[in-house]
XYZ file of C-alpha atoms in Angstrom:
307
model
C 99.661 195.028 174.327
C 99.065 194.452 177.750
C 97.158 197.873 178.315
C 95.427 197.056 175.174
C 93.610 193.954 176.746
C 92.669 195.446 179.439
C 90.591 198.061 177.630
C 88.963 195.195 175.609
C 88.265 193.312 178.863
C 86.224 196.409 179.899
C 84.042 196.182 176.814
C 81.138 195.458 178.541
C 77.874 194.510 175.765
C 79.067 196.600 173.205
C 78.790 195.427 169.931
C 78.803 196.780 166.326
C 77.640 195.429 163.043
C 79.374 196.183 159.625
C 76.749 196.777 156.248
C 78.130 195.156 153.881
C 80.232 193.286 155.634
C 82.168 191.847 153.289
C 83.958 193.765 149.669
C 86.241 195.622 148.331
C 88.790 198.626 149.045
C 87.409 201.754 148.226
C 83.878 200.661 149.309
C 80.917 202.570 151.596
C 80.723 200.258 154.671
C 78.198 201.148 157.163
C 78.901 200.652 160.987
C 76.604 200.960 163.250
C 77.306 200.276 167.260
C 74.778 199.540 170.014
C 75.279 200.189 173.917
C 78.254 201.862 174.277
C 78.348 204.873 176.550
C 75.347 207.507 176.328
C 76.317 210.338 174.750
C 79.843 209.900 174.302
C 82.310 210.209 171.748
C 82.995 207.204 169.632
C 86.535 206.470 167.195
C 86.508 204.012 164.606
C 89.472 202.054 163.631
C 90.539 199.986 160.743
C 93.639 196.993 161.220
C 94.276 199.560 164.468
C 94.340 202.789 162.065
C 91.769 205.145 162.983
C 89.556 205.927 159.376
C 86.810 208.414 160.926
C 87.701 211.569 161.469
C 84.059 213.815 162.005
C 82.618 213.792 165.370
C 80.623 211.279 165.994
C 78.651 211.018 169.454
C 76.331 208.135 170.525
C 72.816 209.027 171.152
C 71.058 208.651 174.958
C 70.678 204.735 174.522
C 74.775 204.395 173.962
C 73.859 203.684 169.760
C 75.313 205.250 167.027
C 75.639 204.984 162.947
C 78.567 206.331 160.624
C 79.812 205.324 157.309
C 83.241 204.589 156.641
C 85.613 204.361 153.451
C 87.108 200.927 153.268
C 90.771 201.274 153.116
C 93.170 199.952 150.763
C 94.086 196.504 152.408
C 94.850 192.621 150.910
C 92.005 189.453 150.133
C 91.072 188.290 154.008
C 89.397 189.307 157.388
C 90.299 193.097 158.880
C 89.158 194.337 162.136
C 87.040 196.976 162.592
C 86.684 198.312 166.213
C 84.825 201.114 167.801
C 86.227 202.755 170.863
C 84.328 205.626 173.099
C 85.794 207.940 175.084
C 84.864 205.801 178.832
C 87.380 202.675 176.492
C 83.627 200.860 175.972
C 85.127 198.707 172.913
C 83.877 196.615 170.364
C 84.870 194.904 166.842
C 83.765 192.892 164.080
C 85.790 191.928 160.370
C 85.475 192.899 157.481
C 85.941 190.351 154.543
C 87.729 192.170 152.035
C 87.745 190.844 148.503
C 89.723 191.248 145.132
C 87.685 194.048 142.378
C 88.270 196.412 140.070
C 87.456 200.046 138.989
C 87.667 202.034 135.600
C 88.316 205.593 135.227
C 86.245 206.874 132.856
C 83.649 204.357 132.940
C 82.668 204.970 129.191
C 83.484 206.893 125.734
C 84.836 205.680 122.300
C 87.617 203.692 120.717
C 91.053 204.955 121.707
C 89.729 206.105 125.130
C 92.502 206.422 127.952
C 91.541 204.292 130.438
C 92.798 203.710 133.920
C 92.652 200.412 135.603
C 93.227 199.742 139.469
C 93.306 196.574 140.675
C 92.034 196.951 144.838
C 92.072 193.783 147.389
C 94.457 191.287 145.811
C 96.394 189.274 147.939
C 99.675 191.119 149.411
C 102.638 191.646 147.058
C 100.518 188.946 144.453
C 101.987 188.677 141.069
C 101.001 187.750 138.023
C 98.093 189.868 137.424
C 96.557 189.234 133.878
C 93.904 191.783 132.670
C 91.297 191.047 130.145
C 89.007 193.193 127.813
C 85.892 190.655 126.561
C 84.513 191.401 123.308
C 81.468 189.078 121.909
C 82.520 186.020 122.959
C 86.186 186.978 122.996
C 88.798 188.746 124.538
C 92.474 190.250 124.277
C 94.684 190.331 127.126
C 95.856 193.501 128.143
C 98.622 192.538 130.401
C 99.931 189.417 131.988
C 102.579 190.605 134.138
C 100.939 193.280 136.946
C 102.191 192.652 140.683
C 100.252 194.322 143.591
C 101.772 195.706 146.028
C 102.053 195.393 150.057
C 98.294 196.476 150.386
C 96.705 194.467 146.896
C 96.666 197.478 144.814
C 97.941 197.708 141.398
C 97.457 200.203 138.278
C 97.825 200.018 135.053
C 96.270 202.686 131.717
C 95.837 201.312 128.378
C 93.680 202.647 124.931
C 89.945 200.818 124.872
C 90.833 198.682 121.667
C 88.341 198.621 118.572
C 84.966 197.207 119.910
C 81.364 197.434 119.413
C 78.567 199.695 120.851
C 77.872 198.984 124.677
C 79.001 197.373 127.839
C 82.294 195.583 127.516
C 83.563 193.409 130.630
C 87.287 194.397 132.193
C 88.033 191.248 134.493
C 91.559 189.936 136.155
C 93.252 187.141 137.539
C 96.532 186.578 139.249
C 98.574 183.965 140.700
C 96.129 183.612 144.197
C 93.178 185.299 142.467
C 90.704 183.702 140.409
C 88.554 185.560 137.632
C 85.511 184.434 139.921
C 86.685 186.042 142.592
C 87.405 189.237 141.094
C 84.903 191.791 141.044
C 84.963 193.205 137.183
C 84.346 196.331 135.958
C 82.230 197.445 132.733
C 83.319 200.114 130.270
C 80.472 201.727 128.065
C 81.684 202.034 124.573
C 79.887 204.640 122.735
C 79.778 205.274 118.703
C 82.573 207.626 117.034
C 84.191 209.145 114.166
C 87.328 210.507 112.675
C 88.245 212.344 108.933
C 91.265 211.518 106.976
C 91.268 215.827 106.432
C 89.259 218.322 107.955
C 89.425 220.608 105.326
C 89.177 220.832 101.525
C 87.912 221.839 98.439
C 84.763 221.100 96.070
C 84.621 218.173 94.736
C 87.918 216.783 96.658
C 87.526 212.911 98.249
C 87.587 212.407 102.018
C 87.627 209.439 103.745
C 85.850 208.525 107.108
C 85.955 205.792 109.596
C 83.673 205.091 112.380
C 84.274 203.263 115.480
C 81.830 201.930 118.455
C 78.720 201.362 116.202
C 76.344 198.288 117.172
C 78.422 195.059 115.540
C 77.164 194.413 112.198
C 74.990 197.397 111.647
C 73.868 198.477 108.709
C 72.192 201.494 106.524
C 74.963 203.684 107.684
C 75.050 207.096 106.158
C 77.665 209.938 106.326
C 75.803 213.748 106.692
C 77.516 216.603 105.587
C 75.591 219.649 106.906
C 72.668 217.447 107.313
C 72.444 215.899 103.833
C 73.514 212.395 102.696
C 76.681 211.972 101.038
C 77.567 208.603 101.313
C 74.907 205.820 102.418
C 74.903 202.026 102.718
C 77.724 201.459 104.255
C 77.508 198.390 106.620
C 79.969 198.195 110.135
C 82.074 195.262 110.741
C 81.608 192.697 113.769
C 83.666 195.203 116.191
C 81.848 197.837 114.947
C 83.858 199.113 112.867
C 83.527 200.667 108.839
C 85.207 202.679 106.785
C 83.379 205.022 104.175
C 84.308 208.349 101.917
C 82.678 211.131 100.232
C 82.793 214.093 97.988
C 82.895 217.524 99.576
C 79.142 218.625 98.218
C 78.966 221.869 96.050
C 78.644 223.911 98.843
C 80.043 228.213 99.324
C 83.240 228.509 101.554
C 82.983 228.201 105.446
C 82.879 225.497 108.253
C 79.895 222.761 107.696
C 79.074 220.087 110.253
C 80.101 216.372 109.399
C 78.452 213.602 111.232
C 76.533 210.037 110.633
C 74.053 207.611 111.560
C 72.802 204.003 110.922
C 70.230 201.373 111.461
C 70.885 201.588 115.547
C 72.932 204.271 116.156
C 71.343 208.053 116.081
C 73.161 210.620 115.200
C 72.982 212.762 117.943
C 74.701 209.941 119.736
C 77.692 211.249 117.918
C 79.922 214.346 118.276
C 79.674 216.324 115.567
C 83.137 217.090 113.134
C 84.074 220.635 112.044
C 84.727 220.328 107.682
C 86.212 223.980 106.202
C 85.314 223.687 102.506
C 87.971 226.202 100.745
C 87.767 227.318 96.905
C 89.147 224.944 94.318
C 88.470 223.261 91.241
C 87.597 220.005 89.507
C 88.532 219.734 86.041
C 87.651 217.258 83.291
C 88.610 215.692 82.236
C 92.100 216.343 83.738
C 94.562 214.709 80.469
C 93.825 214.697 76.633
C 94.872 215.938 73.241
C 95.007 219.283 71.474
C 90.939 220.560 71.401
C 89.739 219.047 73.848
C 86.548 219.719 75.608
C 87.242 220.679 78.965
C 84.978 221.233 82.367
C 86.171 223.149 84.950
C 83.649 222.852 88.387
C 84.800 225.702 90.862
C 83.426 225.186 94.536
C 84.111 226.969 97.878
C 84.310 230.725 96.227
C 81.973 233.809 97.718
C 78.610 233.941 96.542
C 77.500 236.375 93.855
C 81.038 237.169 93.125
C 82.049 237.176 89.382
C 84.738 234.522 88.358
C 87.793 234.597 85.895
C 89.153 231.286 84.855
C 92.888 231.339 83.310
């Protein structure tokens, strides 16, 4: 300690600045230092733990500018020092403060999501995380504790929620939600088949997921043409719709939709394999009985016994 002072007693009018100098872990902060030695080599060091490891040299005035990667560290002030190689030192502090990030930062309903939690207080506990709908929100988890440095993870499935940017925020016992920097997560329009194969004539169900809240005029496309329109989504986005397979020869046919807001190239396409099979009808009666059998999914031009 003692040899320590006595290099900071020969700081002379060295000085840095930090840009920003306040955030959180995980951040770009600039640093840039004025009047150290002339052409020297300069360190940087972060709660005495040196974070800069490319050569950095001051230029013929003594100045120099280098970005740094705020490290994971607990809510309050850090010290940030420069040293040069003739022990010319100076610091300044970093305010570090509570935030989040997501990982990924958008896709549909059901998306794995990671959440870290960076700049809490040390060892806090506690930690509730929110996803806000309209207006609303579910909790996510109420029981998260951060560790020695403020960090904390936790994954969990995006729950069912409309089109767009949907706020991730978090509290804990000596962090408030205003003084938590939130996240957003982009939710973006989907949809899933009850089957993704079948026959002629056979009923399929579909759900979509992510459209805007409320729309309406939705229509499912199979190979580009309507099958099932008017269908209207719920507040979350949400509907449910089904269709015949369309009287179409065997093979693998596109399956996709679109509405009032949402285009459909904003959706990923489904794969449908329509095999052969039959419709009859009607399927029960007596003794006589007119009968129509509808065959679908059979090669073209091909001739056709029925038995």
């Amino acid at each position: 300690v003692g040899s320590e002072m006595c290099i900071r007693d020969r700081a002379q009018s060295a000085w840095i600045n930090l840009s920003p100098d306040d955030g959180v872990p995980g951040e770009e902060v600039t640093v840039y230092g004025y009047n150290f030695t002339a052409e020297a080599r300069v360190y940087i060091y972060y709660d005495g733990e040196r974070v800069q490891h490319e050569r950095i040299e001051t230029d013929d005035d003594g100045d120099f500018e280098v970005d740094i990667i705020v490290p994971e560290s607990y809510t309050g002030a850090h010290e940030v020092y420069a040293e040069d190689e003739d022990d010319i030192y100076a610091d300044e502090y970093f305010d570090v403060e509570p935030g989040l990030t997501v990982d990924p930062e958008e896709g549909p309903v059901d998306t794995d999501v990671t959440i870290e939690g960076h700049g809490f207080e040390e060892d806090e506990e506690d930690i509730e995380v929110r996803y806000y709908f309209d207006g609303n929100y579910t909790t996510i988890e109420d029981s998260i504790e951060a560790d020695e440095y403020g960090w904390w993870e936790i994954s969990f499935e995006i729950p069912t929620s409309d089109q767009g940017s949907h706020e991730i925020d978090a509290q804990g016992d000596d962090s408030s939600f205003a003084e938590v920097h939130d996240v957003t997560f982009e939710v973006t329009p989907s949809i899933s088949l009850d089957e993704d194969s079948g026959s002629v004539g056979e009923s399929i169900s579909m759900t979509g997921n992510g459209f805007v809240a409320d729309e309406r005029d939705i229509t499912i496309l199979f190979d580009g043409e309507a099958v099932e329109t008017d269908i209207r989504a719920d507040d979350n986005g949400y509907w449910e719709g089904s269709f015949e397979v369309p009287e179409l020869a065997s093979g693998t046919y596109d399956v996709t939709a679109e509405g009032e807001y949402t285009d459909k190239e904003d959706i990923d396409e489904l794969s449908f394999e329509i095999g052969p099979g039959l419709v009859l009808s009607p399927d029960q009666g007596h003794v006589g009985t007119d009968l129509t059998v509808t065959g679908g999914g059979f090669a073209t031009g091909k001739s056709v016994i029925i038995r």
